[in-house]
Coordinates of C-alpha atoms (C1' of nucleotides) in Angstrom, one line a residue:
Chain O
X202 CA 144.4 56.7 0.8
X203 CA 142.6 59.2 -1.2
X204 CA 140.8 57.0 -3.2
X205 CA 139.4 55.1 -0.1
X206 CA 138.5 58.3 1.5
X207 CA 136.5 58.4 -1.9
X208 CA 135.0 55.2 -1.3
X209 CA 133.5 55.7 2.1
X210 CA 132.4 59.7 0.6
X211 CA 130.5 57.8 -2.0
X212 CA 128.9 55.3 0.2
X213 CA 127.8 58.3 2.4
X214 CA 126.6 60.3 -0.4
X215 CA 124.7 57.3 -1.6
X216 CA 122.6 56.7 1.7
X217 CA 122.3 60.5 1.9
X218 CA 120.4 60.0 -1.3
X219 CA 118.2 57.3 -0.2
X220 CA 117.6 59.0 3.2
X221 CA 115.7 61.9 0.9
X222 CA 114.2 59.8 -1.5
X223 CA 112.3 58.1 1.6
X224 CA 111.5 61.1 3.2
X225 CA 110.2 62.4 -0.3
X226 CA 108.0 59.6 -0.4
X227 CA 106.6 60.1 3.2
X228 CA 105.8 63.3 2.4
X229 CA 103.1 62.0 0.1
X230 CA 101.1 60.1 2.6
X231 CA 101.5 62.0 5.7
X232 CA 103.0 65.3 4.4
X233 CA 105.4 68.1 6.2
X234 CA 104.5 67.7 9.6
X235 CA 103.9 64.0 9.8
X236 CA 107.7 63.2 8.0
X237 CA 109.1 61.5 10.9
X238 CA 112.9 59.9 11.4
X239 CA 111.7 57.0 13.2
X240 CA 109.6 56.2 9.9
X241 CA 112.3 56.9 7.3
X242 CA 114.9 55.4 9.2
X243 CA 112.2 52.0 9.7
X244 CA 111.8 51.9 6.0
X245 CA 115.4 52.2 5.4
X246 CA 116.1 49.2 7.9
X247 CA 118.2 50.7 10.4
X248 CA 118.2 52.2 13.6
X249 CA 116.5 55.5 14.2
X250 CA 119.3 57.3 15.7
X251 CA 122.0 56.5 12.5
X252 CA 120.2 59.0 11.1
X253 CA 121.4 61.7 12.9
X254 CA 125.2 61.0 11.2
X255 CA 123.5 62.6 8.2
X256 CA 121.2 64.9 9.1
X257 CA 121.4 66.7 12.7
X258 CA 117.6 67.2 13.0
X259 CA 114.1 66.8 11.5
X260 CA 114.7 70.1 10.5
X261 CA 117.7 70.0 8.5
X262 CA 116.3 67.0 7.0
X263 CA 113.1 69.2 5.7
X264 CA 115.5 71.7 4.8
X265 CA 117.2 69.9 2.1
X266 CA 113.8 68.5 0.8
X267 CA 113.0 71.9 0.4
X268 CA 116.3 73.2 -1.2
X269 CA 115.8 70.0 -3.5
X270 CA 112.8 70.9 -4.7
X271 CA 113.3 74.5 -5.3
X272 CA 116.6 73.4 -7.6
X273 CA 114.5 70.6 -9.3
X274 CA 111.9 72.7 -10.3
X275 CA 114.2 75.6 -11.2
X276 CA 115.9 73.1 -13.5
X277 CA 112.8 72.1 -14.9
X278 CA 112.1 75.8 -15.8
X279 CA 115.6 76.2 -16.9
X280 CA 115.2 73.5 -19.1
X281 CA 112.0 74.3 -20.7
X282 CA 113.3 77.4 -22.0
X283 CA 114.8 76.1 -24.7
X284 CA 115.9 80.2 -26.1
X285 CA 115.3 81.5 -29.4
X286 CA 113.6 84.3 -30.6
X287 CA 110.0 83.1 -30.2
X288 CA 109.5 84.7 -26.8
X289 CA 105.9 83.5 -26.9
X290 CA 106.4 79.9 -27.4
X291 CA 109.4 80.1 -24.6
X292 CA 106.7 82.3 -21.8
X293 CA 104.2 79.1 -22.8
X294 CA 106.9 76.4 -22.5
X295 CA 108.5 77.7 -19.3
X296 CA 105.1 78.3 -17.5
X297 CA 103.8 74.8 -18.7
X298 CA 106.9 73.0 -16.9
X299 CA 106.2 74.9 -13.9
X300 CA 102.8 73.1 -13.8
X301 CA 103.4 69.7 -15.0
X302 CA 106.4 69.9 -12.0
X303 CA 103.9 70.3 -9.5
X304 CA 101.5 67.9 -11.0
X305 CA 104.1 65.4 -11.2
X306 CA 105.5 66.5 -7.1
X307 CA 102.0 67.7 -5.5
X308 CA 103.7 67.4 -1.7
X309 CA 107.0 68.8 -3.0
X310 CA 105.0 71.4 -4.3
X311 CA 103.2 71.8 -1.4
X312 CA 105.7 71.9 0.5
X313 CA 107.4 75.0 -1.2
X314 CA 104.1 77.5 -2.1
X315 CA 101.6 75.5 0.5
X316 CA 101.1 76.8 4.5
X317 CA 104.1 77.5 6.1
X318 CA 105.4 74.1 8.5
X319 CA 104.3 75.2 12.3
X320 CA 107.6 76.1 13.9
X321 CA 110.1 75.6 11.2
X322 CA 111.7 78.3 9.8
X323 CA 113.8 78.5 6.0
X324 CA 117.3 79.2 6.5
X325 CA 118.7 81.5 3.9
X326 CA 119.7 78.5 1.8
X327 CA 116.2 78.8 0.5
X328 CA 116.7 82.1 -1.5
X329 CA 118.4 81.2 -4.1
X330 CA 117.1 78.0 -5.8
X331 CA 113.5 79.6 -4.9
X332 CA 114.7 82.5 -7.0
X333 CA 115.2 80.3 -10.4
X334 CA 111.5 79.9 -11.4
X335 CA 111.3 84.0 -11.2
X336 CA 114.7 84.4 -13.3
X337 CA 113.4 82.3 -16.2
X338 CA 110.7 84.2 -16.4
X339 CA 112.3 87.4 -16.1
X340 CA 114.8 86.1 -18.5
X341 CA 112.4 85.4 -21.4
X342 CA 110.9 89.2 -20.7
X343 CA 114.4 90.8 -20.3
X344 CA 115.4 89.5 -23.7
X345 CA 112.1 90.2 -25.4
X346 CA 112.9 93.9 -24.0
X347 CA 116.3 94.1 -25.3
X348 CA 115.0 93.1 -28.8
X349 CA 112.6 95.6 -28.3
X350 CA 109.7 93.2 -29.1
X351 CA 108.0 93.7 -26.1
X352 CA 105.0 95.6 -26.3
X353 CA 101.9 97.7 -25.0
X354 CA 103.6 97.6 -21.1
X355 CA 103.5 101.0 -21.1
X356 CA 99.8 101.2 -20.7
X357 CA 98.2 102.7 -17.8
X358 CA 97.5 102.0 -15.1
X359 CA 101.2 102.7 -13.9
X360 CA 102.9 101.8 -10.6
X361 CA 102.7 104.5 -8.1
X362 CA 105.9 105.8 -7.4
X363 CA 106.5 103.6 -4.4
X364 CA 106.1 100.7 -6.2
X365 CA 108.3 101.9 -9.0
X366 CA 110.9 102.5 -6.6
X367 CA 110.4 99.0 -5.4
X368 CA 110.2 97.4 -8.7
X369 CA 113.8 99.5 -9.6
X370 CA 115.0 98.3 -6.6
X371 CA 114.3 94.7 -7.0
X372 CA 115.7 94.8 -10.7
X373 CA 119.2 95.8 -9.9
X374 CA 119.2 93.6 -7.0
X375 CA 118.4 90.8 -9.5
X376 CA 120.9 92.0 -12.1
X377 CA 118.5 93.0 -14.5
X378 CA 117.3 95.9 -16.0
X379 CA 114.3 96.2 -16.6
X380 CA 111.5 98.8 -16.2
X381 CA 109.4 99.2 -13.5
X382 CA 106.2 98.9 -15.5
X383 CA 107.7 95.8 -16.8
X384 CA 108.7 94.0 -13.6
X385 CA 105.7 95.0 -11.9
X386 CA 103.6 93.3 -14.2
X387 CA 105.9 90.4 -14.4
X388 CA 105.4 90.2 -11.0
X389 CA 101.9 90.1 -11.2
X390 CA 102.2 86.9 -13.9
X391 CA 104.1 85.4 -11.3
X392 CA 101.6 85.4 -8.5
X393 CA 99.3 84.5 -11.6
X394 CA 101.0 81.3 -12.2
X395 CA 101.8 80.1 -9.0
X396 CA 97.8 81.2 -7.7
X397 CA 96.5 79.1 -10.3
X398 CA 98.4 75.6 -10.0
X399 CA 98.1 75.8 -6.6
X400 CA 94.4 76.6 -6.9
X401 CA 94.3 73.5 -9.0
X402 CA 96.7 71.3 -7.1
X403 CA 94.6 72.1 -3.2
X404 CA 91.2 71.6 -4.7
X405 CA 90.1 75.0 -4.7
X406 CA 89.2 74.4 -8.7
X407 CA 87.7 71.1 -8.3
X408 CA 84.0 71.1 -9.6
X409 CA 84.0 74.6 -11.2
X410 CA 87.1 74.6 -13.1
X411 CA 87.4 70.7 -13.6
X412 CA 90.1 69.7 -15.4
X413 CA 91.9 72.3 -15.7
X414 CA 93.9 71.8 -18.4
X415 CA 92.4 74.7 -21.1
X416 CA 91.8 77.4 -18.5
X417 CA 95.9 76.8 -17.4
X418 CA 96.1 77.4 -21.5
X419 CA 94.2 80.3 -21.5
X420 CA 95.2 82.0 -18.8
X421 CA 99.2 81.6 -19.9
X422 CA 98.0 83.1 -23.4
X423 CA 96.5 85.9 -21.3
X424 CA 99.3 86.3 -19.1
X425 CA 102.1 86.3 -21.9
X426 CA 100.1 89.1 -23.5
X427 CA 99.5 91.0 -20.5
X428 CA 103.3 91.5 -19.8
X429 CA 103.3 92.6 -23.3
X430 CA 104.9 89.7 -25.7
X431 CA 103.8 89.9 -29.3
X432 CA 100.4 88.8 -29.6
Chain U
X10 CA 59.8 72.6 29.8
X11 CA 60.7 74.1 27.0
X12 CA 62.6 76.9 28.7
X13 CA 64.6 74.5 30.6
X14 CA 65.7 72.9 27.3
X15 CA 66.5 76.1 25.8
X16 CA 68.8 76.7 29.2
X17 CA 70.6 73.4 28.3
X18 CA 70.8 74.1 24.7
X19 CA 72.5 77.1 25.2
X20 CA 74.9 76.3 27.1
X21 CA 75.8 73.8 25.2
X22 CA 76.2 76.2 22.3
X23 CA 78.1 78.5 24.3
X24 CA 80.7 75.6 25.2
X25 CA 80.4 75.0 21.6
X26 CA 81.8 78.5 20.7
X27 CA 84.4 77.7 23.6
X28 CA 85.5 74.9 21.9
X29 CA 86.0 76.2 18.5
X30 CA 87.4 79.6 19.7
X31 CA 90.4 77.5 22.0
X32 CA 90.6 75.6 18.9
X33 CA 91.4 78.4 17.0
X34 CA 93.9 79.9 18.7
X35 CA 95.7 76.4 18.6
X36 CA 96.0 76.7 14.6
X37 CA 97.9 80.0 15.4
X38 CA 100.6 78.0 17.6
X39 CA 100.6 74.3 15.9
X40 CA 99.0 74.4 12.6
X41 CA 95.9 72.5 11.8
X42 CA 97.8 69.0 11.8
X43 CA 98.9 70.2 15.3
X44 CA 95.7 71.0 16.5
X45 CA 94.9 68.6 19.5
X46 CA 91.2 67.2 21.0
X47 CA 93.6 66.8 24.3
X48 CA 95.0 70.3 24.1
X49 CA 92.0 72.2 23.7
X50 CA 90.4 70.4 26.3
X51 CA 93.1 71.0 29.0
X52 CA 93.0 74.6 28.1
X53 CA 89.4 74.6 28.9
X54 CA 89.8 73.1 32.2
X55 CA 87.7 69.9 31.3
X56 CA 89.1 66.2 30.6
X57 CA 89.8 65.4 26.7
X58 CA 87.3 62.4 26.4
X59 CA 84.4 65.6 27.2
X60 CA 84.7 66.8 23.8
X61 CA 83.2 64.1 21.9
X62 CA 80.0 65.1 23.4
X63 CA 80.3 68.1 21.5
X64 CA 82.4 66.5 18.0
X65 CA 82.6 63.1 17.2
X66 CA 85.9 63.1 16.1
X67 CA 88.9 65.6 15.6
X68 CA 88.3 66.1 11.6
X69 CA 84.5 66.9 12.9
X70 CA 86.4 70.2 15.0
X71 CA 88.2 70.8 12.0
X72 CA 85.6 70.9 9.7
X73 CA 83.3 73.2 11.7
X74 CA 86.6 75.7 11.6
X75 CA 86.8 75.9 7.9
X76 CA 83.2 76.0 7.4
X77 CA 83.0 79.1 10.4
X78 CA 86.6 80.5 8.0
X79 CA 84.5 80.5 5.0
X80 CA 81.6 82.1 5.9
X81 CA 83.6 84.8 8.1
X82 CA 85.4 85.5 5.3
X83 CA 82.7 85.2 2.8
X84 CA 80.8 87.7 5.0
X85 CA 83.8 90.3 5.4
X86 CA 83.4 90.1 1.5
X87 CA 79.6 90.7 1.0
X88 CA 80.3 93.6 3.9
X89 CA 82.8 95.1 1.9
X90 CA 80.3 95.3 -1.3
X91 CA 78.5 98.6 -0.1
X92 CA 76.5 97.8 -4.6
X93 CA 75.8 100.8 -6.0
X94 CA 76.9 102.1 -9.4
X95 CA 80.8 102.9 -8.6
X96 CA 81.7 98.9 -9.5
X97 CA 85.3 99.9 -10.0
X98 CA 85.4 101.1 -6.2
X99 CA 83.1 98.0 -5.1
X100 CA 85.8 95.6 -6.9
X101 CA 88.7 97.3 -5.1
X102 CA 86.5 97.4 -1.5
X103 CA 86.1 93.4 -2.4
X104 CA 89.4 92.6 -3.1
X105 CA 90.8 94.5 0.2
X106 CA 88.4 92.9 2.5
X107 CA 89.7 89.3 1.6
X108 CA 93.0 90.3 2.1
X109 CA 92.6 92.4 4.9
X110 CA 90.5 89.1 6.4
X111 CA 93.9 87.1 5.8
X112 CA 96.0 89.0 7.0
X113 CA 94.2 89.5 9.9
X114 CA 93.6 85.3 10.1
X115 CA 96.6 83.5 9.0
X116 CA 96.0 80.6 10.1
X117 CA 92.4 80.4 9.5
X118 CA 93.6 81.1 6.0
X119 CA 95.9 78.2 5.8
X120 CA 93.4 76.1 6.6
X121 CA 91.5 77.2 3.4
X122 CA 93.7 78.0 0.8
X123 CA 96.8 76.3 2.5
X124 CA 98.0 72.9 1.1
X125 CA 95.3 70.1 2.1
X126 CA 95.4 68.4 5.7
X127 CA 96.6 64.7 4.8
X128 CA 94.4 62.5 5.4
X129 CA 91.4 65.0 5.8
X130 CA 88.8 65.2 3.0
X131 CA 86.7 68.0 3.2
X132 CA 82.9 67.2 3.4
X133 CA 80.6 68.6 0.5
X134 CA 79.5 71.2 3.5
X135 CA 82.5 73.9 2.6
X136 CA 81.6 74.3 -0.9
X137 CA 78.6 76.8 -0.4
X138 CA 80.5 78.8 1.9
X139 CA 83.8 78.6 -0.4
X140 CA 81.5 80.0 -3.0
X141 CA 80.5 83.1 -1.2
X142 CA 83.8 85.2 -2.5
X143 CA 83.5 84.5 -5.5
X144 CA 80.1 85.1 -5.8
X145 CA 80.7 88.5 -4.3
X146 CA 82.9 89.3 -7.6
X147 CA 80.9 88.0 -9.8
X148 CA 78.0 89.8 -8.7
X149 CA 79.8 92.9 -9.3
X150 CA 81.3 92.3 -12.6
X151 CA 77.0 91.0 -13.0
X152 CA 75.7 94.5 -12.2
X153 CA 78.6 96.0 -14.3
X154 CA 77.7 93.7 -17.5
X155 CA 73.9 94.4 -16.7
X156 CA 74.5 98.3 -16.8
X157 CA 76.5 97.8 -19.9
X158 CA 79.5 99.3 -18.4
X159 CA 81.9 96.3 -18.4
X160 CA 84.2 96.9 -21.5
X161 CA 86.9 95.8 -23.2
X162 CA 86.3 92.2 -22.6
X163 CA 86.1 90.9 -25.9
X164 CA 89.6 91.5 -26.8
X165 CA 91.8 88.7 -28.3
X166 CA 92.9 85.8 -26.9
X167 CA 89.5 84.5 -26.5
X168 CA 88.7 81.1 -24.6
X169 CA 88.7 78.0 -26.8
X170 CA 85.6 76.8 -27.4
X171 CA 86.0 73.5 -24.6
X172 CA 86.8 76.3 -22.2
X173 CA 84.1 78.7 -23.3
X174 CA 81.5 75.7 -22.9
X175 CA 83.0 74.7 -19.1
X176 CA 82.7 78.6 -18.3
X177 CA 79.0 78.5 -19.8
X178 CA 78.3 75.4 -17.6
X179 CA 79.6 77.2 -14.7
X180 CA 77.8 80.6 -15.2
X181 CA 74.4 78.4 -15.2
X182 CA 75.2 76.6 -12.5
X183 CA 75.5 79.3 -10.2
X184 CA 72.8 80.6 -11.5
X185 CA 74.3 83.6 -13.2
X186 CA 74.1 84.8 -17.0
X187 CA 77.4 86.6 -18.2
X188 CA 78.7 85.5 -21.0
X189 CA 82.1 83.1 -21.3
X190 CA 84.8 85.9 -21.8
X191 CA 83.4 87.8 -19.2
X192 CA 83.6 84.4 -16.7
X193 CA 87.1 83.9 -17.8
X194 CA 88.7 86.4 -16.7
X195 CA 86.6 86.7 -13.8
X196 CA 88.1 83.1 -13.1
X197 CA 91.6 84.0 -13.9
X198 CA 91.2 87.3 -11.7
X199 CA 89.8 85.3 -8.5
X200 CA 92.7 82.6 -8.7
X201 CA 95.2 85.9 -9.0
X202 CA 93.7 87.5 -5.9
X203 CA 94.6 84.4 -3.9
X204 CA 97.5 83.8 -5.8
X205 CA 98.9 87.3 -4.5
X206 CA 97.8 86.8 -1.0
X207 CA 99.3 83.5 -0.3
X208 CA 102.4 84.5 -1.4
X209 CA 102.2 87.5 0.5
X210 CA 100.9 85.7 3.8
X211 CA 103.2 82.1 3.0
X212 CA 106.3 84.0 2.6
X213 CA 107.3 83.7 -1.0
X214 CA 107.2 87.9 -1.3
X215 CA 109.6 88.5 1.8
X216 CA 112.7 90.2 0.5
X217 CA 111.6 90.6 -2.8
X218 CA 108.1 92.7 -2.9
X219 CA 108.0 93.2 1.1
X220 CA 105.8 95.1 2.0
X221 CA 103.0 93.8 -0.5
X222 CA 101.1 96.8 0.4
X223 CA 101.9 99.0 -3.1
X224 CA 101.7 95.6 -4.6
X225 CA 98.6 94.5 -4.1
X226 CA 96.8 97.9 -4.7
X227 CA 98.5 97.9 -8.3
X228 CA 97.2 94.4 -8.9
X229 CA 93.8 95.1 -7.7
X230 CA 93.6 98.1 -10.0
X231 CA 94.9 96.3 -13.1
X232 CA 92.6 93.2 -12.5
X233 CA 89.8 95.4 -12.5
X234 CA 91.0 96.9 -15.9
X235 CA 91.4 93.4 -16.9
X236 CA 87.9 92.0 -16.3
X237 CA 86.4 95.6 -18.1
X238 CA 85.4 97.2 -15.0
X239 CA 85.5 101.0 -16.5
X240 CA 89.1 102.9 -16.5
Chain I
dT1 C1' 53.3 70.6 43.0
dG2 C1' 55.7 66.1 43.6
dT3 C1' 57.5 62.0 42.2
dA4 C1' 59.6 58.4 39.0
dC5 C1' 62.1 58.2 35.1
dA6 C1' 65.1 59.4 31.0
dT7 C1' 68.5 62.2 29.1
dC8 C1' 72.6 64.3 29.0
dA9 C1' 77.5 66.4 30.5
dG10 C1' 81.5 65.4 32.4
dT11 C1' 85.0 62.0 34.8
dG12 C1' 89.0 59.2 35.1
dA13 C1' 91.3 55.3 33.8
dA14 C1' 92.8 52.7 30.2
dC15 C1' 94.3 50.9 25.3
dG16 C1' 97.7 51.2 22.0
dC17 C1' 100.3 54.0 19.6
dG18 C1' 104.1 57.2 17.8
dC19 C1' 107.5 60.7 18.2
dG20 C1' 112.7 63.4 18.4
dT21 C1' 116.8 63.1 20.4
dT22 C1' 120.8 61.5 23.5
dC23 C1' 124.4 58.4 24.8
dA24 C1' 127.7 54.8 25.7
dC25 C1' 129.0 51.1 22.9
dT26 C1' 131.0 47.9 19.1
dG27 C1' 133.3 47.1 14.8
dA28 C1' 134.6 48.4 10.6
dT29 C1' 137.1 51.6 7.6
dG30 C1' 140.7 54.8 6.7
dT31 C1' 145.5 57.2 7.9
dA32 C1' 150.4 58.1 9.2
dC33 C1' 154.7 56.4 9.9
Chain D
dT234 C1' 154.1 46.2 3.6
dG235 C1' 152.8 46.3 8.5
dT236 C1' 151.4 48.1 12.6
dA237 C1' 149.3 51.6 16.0
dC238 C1' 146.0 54.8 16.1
dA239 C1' 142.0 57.8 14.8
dT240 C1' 137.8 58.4 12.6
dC241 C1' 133.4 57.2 11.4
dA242 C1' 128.8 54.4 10.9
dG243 C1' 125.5 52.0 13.0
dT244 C1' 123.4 49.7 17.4
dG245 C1' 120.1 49.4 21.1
dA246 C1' 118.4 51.1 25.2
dA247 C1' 116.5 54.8 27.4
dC248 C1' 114.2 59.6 28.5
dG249 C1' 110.2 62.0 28.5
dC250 C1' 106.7 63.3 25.9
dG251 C1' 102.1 63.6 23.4
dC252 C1' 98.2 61.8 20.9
dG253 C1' 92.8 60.0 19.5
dT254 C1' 89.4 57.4 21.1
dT255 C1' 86.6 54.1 24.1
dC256 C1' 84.0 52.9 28.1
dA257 C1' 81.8 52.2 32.5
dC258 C1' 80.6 55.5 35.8
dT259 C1' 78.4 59.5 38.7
dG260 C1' 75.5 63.3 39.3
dA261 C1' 73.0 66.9 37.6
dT262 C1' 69.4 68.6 34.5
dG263 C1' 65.1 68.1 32.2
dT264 C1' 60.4 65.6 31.3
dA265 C1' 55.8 63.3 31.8
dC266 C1' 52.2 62.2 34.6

DNA sequence: TGTACATCAGTGAACGCGCGTTCACTGATGTAC
DNA sequence: TGTACATCAGTGAACGCGCGTTCACTGATGTAC
């Protein structure tokens, strides 16, 4: 019957679930390359191989970690941005979730914008839920754009026309349009944001720039001017 | 004798060098969690327990390969500074050297700006030569603010006072006098340059900003605007 | 210069551990008629 | 509703592998007199 089919789906989908949630928490003590079936499968009280009825390999076991992170912090973006007309106050909500996110998952973090795992590769999967964080943040600029509050972009220096032509291509692809000038320096918030929490979350900050809670603050008020949203 | 000694001691420095160098190219193929006390020493035709008459223990290796990472790259950077009274071009030579350093060491890369080795804590030994970069930028943006050129820097938003007093701390502590604007956007200027290069060299720019040549040169020049080097 | 001694480099075996993945299997759960 | 069959989840043993570190040892290199 259908709704015993259903039964035996949820069950699965349940210890799928749990399968991750240990695996998550591995992470955090031995991190990418030391996640290890044997251990997860040990915590979970059954049998190493029963594993592999849910997930084929190591790999594909990493791979939805990563996939799950990438949609959790997207949705944590997503939902920051609450909309409205105060582009400002959304740039400064959207890039404070971003941070708090990784504060709150340091080896999910890690595990996204940190050194690439020796040998394993992202599958295409990836792309998309990596994309989300960017779209916010494009999103909040595209709309400041439309309503034609954005400002003071047009200021030199200007992409050279390579990087226009990049910028143009990478717009449409995205379904936006935007400016080049505008992208580009979105683009350059976005390494901004990202360079700094992880700067802060791998201890490249610690005893210079310790906490660092008001230069995050700063440097989003920076940023959010620098792309050119209403001072 | 004396001379004998010296025989002995360099040999021993040269197996050293041997060491670290097949230890090295074992980051490129395994990562630093991969990296092996029994590998290297197979590669170097000698039997594992050997090594720990030359490190004590594997995070010993490791920690002589990201001191040796910092200072290479910190020397590429002070290289690069040719001083003189062109800061704008000095800034730019700076900023290429790290990433043409990274690109050029991956791996070695990883190991510094990369997310942390579990279970490794990095002795207080790194932090002098993690200094060394920025150091190098600040001492142009130094010359530039002596010189009066630097402009532009006292523009709105400015840090809030907690900040301005961490930056204060922090320009006395290295033993430098600029004042907190200037240091704040140095700050926020150093975390973009890494920012961009570990996106470029972890992946997160493939399909999107790829190549990261155009890029980066466009960053570079507006970063320089940013912290008031001259137009 | 020659001899007795101390230092050091490298050996090889061992301890105790963990890993990913495969495979033939038992039982339970679901399906078709 | 009942029975024969197919699907699936989980078991336990095994394969073949690699690791860091210790330790008693041999032999060579350096030192002191």
């Amino acid at each position: 019957m259908a709704s015993m089919t259903a039964t035996r789906d949820r069950v699965r989908a349940e210890l799928t679930r749990d399968i991750k949630d240990e695996a998550r928490r591995q992470l955090a003590t031995a991190g990418a390359d030391g996640l290890s079936m044997r251990a997860v499968a040990r915590q979970l009280g059954m049998v190493s191989s029963a594993l592999y009825r849910y997930f084929p390999s190591r790999d594909d076991l990493l791979t939805a970690l990563i996939v799950d992170a990438y949609n959790a912090l997207g949705a944590a973006a997503e939902a920051a941005d609450t909309g409205g007309p105060d582009v400002v106050a959304r740039w400064r909500a959207v890039c404070r979730s971003v941070r708090s996110w990784a504060r709150a998952h340091p080896h999910e973090y890690a595990l996204l914008y940190g050194s690439p795992v020796p040998g394993y590769h992202a599958p295409s999967d990836t792309i998309s839920p990596a994309a989300r964080v960017p779209l916010v943040l494009l999103g909040v600029l595209g709309e400041s754009w439309a309503a034609g509050t954005l400002t003071s972009v047009f200021e030199a220096p200007y992409p050279s026309p390579p990087l226009a032509a990049q910028a143009q291509r990478l717009s449409t692809s995205l379904g936006l349009d935007l400016p080049a000038p505008v992208l580009t320096r979105a683009l350059i918030a976005w390494t901004q944001l990202f360079g700094m929490i992880s700067f802060e979350l791998f201890g490249q900050l610690v005893g210079s720039v310790d906490p660092a809670e008001e230069f995050f603050e700063h440097a989003v008020e920076q940023m959010g001017r620098y792309v050119g949203l209403p001072a």
